[in-house]
Short mmCIF file of C-alpha atoms in Angstrom, two decimals:
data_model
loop_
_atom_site.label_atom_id
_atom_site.label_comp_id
_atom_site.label_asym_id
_atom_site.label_seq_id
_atom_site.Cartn_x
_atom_site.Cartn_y
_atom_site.Cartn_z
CA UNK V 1 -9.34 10.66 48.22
CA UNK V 2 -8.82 13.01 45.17
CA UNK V 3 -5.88 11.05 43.87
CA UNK V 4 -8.52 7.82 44.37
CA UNK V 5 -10.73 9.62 42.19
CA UNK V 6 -8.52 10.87 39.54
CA UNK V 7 -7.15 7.52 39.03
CA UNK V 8 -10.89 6.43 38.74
CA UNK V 9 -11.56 8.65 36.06
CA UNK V 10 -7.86 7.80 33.94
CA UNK V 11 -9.54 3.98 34.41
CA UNK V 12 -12.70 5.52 32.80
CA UNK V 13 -10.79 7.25 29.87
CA UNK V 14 -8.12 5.26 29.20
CA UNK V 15 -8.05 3.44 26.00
CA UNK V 16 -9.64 -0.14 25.75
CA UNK V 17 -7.33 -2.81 24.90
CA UNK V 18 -9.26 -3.62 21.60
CA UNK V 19 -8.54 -0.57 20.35
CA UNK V 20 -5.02 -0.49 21.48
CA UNK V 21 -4.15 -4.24 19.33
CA UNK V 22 -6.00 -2.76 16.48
CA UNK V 23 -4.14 0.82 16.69
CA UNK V 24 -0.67 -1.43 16.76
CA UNK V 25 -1.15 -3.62 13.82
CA UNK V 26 -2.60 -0.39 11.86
CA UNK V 27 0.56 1.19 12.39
CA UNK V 28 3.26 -1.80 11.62
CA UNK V 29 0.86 -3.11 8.55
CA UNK V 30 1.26 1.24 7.46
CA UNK V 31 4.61 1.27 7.89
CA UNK V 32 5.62 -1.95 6.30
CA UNK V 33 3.53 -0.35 3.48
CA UNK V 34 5.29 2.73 2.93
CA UNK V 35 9.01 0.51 3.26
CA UNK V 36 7.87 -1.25 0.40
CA UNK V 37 6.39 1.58 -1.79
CA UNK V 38 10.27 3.38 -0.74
CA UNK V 39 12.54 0.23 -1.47
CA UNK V 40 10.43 -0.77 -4.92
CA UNK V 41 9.12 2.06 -6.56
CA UNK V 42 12.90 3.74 -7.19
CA UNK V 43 13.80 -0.12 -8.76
CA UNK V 44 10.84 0.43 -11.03
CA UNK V 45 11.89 3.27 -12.94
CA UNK V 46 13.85 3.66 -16.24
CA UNK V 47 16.18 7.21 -16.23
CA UNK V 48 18.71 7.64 -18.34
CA UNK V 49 21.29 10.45 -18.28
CA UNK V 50 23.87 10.81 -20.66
CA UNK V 51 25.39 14.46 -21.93
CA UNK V 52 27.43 12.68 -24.83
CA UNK V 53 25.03 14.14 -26.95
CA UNK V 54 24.76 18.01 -26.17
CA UNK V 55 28.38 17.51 -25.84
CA UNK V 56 29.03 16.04 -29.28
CA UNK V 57 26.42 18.93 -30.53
CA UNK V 58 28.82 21.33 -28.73
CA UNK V 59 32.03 19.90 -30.52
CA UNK V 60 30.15 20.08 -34.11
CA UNK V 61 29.37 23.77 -33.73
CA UNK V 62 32.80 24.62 -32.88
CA UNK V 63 34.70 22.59 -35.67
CA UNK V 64 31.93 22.98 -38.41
CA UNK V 65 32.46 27.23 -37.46
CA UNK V 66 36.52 27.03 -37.41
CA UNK V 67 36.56 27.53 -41.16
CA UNK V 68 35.47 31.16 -41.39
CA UNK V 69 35.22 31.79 -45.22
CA UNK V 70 31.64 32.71 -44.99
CA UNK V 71 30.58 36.59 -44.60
CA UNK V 72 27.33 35.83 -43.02
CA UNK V 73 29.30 34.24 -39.74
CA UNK V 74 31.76 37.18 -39.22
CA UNK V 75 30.34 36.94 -35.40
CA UNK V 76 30.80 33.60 -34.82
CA UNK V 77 34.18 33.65 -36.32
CA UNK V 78 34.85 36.58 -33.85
CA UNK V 79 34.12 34.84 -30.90
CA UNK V 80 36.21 31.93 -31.76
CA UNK V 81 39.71 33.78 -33.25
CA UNK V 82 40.68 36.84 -31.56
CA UNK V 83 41.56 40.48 -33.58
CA UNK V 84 45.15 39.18 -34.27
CA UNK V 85 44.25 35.80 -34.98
CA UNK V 86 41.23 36.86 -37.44
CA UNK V 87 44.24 39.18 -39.16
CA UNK V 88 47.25 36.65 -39.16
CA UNK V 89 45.40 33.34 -39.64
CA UNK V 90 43.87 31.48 -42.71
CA UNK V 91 40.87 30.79 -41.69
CA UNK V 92 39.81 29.25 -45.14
CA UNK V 93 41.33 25.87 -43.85
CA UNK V 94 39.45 25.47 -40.24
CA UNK V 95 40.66 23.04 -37.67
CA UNK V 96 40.57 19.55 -39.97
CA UNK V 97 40.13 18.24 -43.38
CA UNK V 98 36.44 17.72 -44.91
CA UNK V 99 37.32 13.70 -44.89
CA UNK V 100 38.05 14.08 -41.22
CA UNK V 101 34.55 16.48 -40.79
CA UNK V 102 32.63 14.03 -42.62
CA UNK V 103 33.79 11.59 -40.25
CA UNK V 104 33.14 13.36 -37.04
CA UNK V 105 29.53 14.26 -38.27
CA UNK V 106 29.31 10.12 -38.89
CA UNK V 107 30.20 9.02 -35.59
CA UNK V 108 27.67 11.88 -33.73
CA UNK V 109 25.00 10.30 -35.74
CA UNK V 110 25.93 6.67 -35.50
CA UNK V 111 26.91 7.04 -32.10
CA UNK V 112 24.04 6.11 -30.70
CA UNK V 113 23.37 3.03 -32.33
CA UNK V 114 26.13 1.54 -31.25
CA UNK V 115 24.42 0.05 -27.47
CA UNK V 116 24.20 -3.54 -27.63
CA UNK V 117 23.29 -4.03 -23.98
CA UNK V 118 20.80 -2.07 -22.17
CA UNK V 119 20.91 -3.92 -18.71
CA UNK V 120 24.39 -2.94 -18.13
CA UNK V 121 25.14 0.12 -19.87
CA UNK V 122 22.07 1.83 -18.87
CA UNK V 123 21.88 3.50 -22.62
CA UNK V 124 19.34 3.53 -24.90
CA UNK V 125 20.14 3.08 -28.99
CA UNK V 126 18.82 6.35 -30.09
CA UNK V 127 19.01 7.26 -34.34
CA UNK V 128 19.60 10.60 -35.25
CA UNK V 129 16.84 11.77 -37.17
CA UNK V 130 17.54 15.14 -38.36
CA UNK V 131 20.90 17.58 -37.75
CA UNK V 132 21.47 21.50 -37.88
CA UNK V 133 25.10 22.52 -37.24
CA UNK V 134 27.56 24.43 -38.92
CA UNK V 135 28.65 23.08 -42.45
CA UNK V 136 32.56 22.70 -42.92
CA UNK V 137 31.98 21.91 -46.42
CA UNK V 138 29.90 25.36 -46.90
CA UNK V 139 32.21 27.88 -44.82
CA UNK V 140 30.88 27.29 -41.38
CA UNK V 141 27.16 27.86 -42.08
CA UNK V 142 24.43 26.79 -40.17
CA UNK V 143 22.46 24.20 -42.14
CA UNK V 144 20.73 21.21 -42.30
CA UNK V 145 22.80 18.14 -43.07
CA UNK V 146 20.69 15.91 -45.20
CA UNK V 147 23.38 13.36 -46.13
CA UNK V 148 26.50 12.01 -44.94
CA UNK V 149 28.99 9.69 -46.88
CA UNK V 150 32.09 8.16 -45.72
CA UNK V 151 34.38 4.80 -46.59
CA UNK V 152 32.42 3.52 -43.01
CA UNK V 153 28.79 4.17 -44.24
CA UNK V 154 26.08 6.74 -45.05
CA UNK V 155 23.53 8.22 -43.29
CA UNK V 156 20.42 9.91 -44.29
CA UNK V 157 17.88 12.69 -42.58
CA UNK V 158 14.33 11.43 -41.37
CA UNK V 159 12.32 12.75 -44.27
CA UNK V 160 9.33 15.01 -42.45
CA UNK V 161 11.33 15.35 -39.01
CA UNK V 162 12.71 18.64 -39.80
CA UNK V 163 13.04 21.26 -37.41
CA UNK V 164 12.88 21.98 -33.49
CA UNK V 165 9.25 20.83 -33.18
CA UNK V 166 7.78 17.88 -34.61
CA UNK V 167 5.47 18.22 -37.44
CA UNK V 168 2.59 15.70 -39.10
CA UNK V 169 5.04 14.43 -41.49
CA UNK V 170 6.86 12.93 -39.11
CA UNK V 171 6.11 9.39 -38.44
CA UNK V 172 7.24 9.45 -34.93
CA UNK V 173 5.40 11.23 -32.12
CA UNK V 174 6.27 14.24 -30.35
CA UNK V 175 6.96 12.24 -26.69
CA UNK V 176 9.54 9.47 -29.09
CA UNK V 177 11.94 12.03 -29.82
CA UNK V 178 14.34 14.19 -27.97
CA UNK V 179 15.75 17.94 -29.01
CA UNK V 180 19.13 18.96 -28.63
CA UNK V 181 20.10 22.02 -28.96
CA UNK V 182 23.54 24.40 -28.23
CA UNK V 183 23.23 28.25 -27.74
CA UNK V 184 27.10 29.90 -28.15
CA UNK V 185 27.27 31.25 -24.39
CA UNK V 186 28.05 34.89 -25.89
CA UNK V 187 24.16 34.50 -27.43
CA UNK V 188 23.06 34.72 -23.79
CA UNK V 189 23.95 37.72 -22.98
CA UNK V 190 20.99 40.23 -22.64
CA UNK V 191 22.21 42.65 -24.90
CA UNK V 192 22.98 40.24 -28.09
CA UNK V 193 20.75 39.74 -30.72
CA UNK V 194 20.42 37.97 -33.94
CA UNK V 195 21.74 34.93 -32.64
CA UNK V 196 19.01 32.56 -34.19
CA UNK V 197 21.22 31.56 -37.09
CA UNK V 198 23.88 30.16 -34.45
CA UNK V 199 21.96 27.95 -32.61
CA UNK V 200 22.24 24.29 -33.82
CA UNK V 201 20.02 21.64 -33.03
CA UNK V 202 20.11 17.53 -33.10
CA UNK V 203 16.98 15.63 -32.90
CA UNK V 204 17.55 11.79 -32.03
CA UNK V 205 14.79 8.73 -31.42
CA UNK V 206 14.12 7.83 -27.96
CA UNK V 207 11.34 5.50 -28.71
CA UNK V 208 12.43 2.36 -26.92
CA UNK V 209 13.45 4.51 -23.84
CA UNK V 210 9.49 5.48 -23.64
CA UNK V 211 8.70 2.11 -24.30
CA UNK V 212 10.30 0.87 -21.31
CA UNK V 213 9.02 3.79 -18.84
CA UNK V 214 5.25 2.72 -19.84
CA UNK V 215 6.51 -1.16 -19.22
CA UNK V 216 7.57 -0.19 -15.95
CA UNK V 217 4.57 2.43 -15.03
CA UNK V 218 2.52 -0.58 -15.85
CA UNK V 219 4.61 -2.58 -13.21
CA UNK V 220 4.58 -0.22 -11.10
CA UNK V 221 0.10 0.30 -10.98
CA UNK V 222 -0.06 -3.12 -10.14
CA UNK V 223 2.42 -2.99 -7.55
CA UNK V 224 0.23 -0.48 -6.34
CA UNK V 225 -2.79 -2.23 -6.58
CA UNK V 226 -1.47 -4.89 -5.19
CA UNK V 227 -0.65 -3.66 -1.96
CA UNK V 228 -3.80 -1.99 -1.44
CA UNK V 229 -5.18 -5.08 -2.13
CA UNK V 230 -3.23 -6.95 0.58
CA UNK V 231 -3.55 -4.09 2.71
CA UNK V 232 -6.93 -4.43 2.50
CA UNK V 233 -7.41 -7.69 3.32
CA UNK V 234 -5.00 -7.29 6.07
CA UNK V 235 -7.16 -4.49 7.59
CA UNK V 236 -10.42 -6.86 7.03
CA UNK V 237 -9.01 -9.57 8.62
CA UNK V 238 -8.06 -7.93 11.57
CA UNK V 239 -11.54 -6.25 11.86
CA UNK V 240 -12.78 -9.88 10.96
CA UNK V 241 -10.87 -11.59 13.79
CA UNK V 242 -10.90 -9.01 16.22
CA UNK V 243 -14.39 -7.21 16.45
CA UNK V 244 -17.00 -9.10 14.17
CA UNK V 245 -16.07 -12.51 14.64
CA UNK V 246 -17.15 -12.36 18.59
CA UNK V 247 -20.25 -9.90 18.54
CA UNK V 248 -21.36 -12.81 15.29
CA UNK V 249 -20.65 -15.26 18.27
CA UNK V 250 -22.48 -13.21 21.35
CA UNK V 251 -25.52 -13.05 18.82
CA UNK V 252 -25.01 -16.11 18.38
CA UNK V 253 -25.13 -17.08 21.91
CA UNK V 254 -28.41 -14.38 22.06
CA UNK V 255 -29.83 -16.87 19.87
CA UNK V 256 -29.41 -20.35 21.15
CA UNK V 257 -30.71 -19.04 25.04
CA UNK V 258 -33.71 -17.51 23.09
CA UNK V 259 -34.72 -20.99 21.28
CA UNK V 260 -33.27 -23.23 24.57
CA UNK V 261 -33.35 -21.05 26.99
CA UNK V 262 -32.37 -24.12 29.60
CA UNK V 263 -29.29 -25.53 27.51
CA UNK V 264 -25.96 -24.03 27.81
CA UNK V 265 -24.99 -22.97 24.23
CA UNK V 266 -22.25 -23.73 22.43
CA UNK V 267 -19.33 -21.69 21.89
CA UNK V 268 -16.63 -21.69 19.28
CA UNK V 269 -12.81 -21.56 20.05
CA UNK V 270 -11.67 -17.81 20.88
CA UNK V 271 -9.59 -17.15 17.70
CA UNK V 272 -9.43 -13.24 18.64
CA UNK V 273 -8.02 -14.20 21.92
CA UNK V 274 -5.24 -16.45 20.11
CA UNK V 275 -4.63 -13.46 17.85
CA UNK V 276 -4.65 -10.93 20.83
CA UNK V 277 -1.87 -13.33 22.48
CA UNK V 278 0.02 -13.36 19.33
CA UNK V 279 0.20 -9.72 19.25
CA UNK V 280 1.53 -9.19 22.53
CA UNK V 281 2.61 -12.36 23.84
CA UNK V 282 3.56 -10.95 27.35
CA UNK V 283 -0.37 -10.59 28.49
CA UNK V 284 -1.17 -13.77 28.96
CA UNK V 285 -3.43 -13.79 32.34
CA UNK V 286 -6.98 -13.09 32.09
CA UNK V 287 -6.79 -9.57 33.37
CA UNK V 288 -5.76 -8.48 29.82
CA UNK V 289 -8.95 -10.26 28.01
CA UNK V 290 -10.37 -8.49 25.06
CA UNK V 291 -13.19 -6.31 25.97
CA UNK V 292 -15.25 -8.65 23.65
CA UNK V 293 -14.32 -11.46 25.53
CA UNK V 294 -16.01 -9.65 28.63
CA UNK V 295 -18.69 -9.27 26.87
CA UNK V 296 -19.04 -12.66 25.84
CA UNK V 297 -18.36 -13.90 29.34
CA UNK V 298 -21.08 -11.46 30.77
CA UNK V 299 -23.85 -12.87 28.23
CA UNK V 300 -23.05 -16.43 29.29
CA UNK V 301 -23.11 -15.56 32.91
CA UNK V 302 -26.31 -13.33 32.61
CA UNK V 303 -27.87 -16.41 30.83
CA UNK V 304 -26.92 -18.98 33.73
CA UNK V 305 -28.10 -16.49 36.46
CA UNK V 306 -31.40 -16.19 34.01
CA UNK V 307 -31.83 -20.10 34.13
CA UNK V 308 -31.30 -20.46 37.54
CA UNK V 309 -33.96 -17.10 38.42
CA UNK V 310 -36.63 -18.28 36.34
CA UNK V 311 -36.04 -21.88 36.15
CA UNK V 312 -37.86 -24.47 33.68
CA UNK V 313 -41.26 -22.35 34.44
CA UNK V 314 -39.24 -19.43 33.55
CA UNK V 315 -37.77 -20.70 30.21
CA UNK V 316 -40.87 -19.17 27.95
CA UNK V 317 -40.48 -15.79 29.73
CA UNK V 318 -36.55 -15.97 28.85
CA UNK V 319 -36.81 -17.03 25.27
CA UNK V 320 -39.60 -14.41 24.61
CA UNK V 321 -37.64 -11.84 25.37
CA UNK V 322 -34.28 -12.59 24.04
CA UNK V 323 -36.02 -13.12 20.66
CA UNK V 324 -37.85 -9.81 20.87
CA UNK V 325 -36.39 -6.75 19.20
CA UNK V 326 -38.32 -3.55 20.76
CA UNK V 327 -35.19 -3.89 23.85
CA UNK V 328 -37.95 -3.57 26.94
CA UNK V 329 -38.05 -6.71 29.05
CA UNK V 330 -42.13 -8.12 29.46
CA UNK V 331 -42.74 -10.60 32.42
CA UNK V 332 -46.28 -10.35 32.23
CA UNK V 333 -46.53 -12.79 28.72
CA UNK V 334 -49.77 -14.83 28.09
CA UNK V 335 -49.36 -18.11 29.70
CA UNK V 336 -50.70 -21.84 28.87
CA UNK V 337 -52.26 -24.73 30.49
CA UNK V 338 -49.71 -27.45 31.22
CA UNK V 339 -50.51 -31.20 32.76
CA UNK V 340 -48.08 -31.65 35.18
CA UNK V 341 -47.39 -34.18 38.37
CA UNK V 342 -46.35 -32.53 41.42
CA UNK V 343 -43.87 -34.12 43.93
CA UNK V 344 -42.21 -33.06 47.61
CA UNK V 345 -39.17 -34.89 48.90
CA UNK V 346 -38.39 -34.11 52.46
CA UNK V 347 -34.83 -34.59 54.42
CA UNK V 348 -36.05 -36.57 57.40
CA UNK V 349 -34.59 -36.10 60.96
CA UNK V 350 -32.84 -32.59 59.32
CA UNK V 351 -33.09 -31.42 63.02
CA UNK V 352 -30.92 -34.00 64.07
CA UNK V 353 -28.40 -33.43 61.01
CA UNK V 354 -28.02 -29.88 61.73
CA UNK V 355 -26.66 -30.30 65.10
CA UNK V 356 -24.39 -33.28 64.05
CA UNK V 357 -22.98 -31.31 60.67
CA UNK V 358 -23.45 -27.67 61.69
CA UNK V 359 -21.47 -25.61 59.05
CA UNK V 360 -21.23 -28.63 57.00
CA UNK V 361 -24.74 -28.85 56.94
CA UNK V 362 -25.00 -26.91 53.46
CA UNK V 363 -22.75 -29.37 51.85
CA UNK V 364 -24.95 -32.51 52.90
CA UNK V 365 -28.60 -30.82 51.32
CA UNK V 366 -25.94 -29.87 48.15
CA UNK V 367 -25.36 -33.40 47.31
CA UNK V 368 -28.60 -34.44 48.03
CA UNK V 369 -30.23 -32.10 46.09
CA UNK V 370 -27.64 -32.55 43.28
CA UNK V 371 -29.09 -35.73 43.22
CA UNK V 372 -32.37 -35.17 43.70
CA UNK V 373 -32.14 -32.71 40.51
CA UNK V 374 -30.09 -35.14 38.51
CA UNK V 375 -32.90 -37.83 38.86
CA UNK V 376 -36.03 -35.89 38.01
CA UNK V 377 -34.28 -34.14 35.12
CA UNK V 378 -33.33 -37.72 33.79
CA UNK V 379 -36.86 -38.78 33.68
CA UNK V 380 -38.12 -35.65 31.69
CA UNK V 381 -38.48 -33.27 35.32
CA UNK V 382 -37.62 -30.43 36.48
CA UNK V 383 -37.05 -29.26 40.10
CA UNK V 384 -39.69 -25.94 40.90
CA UNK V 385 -38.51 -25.24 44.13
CA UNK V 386 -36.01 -25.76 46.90
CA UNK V 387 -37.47 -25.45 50.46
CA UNK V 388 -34.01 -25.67 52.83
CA UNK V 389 -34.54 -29.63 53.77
CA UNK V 390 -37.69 -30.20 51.20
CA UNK V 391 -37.73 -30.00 46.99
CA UNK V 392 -41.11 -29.59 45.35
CA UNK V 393 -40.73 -31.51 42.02
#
C-alpha cells in the first residue's frame, strides 16, 4: 500500500511532458549556440605576433654601443667589453663600418614595409615613424635618428611623433602606433640607476592592423546579433507551436460551443503534436499526448456530454455561460416564449420485442431512434426526450 502511494505521488510530481520537449530543445538550441560562438568567434579575430622588431631594436643597441669613443657611455661600454678587453681593444672602430651601420639602421626601418600579402604572412606593413638607439656615427650615443641615407634609399623621422608617448603634433593617434622599447638587462637590477640614457625606443605605424580588428569586431556584433536573433525566433517558435498555438485553439473551441452550442466545432490539424513526434519520434501512441492535447480533448468531450445533458432546450443555457467571463456557472437564466409542435412516437408491441431480442433489445430502439432523430432534425426538429420505447418530439 505505501509503495502504491508513493508511486502515486512521483505520478503527481513528475514533470509534464510539455515541459520535458520544451526543456530538450532549450538545451540542444543552447548548446548549438555556444558551438558556434566557440568555432567562429576565434576565426574572427586579427592577432599578430611578431618579435622581429624588439629583436632588431635589441641588435641596434648593441652595434650602435660597440664603438665606445664617447665618455658619457663608459657603463654601457663596460657591460659589453670586459676589464682586459676595455684595456687591449680599440674600441674607436666598433663592430662594422658606418656604410654597413647606415645600412642596418635602413633595413630596421624599411623592414616593415616590405609585406606584400597579409592573408598568408599574417604581417602587417608597419612604417617606422620615429627611432632612439645608439649612434655609431656619434660614439655610441643614445639619440634620435632623424635621417638615414644609403645607395638603397632614405628615410626620414615622422615630424611631431617624437618620443615614448604620442603628442598633438602627431598626426596619428595614440591606439595607431606601437612602442618599442629595449632596457640593457644589467638596468634591471634593483640597485642600478641612471639607466634612462640607455634605453632605446622604436615607434612604428600599426594603423591598418587596427583597421582590420574594428572590421572584424564589426563582424563579429552582427554575428552576435544574429544569433540572438535566430535564437530568438527559435525559442518563439517553439513557445508558438507548442503552448500558444493550442490554448488559441481550445479558446477557440470555447468560442464556437458558446455561439453554436449544438454544432461540433471545427478543429485545426495538431501541428504541436507533429512537432512533439518529431522531437522524439519513439512516442508515438496516444499515451504520450501533449498535456495540451488533453486538454483539448477534455473541452471537446465536456462540450458533447453538454449537448447531449441539456439538449436543443439546453443550447441557450450552454452558450450563456461559455460566453460569460465572471467563471460561476447560472442555470437559472431568463427564458422566452417559443411556438413549438409537440410529437410522441411509440414502439408498438415493445413487449413482444423484448422477449424475442432480450439483450439485443438496446440495439433495435438505437437504430430506431437514430432514425427517428435523423428525421426530425432534417425537417428543422429536435428530439426533447427519450422515454425507453417512446420519443417526445
Amino acid at each position: 500500500m505505501e509503495e502504491l502511494n508513493r508511486e502515486k505521488a512521483a505520478k503527481r510530481v513528475e514533470a509534464s511532458r510539455l515541459g520535458k520537449i520544451l526543456s530538450e530543445q532549450t538545451t540542444r538550441r543552447v548548446i548549438l549556440g555556444v558551438l558556434c560562438v566557440l568555432f567562429v568567434l576565434p576565426n574572427l579575430q586579427v592577432e599578430e605576433v611578431d618579435n622581429s622588431r624588439a629583436f632588431g631594436l635589441q641588435q641596434l643597441f648593441f652595434f650602435g654601443s660597440s664603438r665606445c669613443d664617447a665618455g658619457s657611455l663608459d657603463y654601457s661600454c663596460s657591460k659589453i667589453y670586459t676589464e682586459d678587453q676595455l684595456k687591449t681593444t680599440d674600441l674607436s672602430s666598433g663592430w662594422l663600418t658606418e656604410e654597413g651601420w647606415n645600412y642596418m639602421l635602413y633595413s630596421y626601418a624599411t623592414s616593415g614595409l616590405t609585406v606584400t600579402d597579409t592573408k598568408e604572412t599574417a604581417d602587417y606593413p608597419r612604417k617606422l615613424l620615429w627611432l632612439r638607439v645608439p649612434d655609431f656615427m656619434n660614439g655610441g650615443e643614445v639619440r634620435d635618428i632623424n635621417y638615414i641615407n644609403t645607395t638603397k634609399g632614405e628615410w626620414r623621422a615622422e615630424p611631431g611623433c617624437e618620443g615614448p608617448t604620442n603628442s598633438d603634433a602627431c598626426q596619428w593617434r595614440e591606439t595607431e602606433v606601437n612602442v618599442v622599447s629595449y632596457t640593457p638587462p644589467e638596468c634591471l637590477a634593483s640597485n642600478v640607476t641612471d639607466c634612462e640614457q640607455l634605453q632605446v625606443f622604436a615607434k612604428f605605424l600599426n594603423r591598418q592592423l587596427q583597421i582590420d580588428q574594428a572590421q572584424m569586431s564589426m563582424i563579429q556584433t552582427c554575428f552576435i546579433v544574429f544569433l540572438l536573433g535566430a535564437g530568438s525566433m527559435t525559442f518563439a517558435k517553439d513557445a508558438q507551436t507548442l503552448v500558444i498555438a493550442p490554448i488559441e485553439k481550445m479558446v477557440n473551441i470555447v468560442k464556437q460551443l458558446a455561439d453554436d452550442p449544438l454544432s461540433k466545432p471545427e478543429t485545426a490539424e495538431n501541428d504541436f503534436e507533429e512537432f512533439s513526434m518529431t522531437a522524439n519520434p519513439k512516442n508515438k501512441d496516444k499515451s504520450g499526448q501533449l498535456e495540451t492535447s488533453m486538454l483539448e480533448n477534455t473541452i471537446l468531450k465536456i462540450g458533447s456530454l453538454l449537448q447531449v445533458g441539456f439538449g436543443e432546450a439546453g443550447a441557450q443555457i450552454i452558450g450563456k455561460n461559455m460566453s460569460s467571463e465572471d467563471g460561476a456557472l447560472q442555470y437559472m437564466i431568463p427564458g422566452r416564449k417559443v411556438f413549438a409542435i409537440y410529437g410522441f412516437a411509440d414502439i408498438r408491441d415493445f413487449q413482444d420485442i423484448t422477449e424475442c431480442l432480450l439483450e439485443e433489445v438496446m440495439v433495435f430502439v438505437n437504430k430506431i431512434a437514430r432514425i427517428v432523430h435523423t428525421c426530425v432534425h432534417t425537417w428543422g426538429g429536435a428530439a426533447n426526450k427519450n422515454i425507453g420505447d417512446a420519443f417526445l418530439l
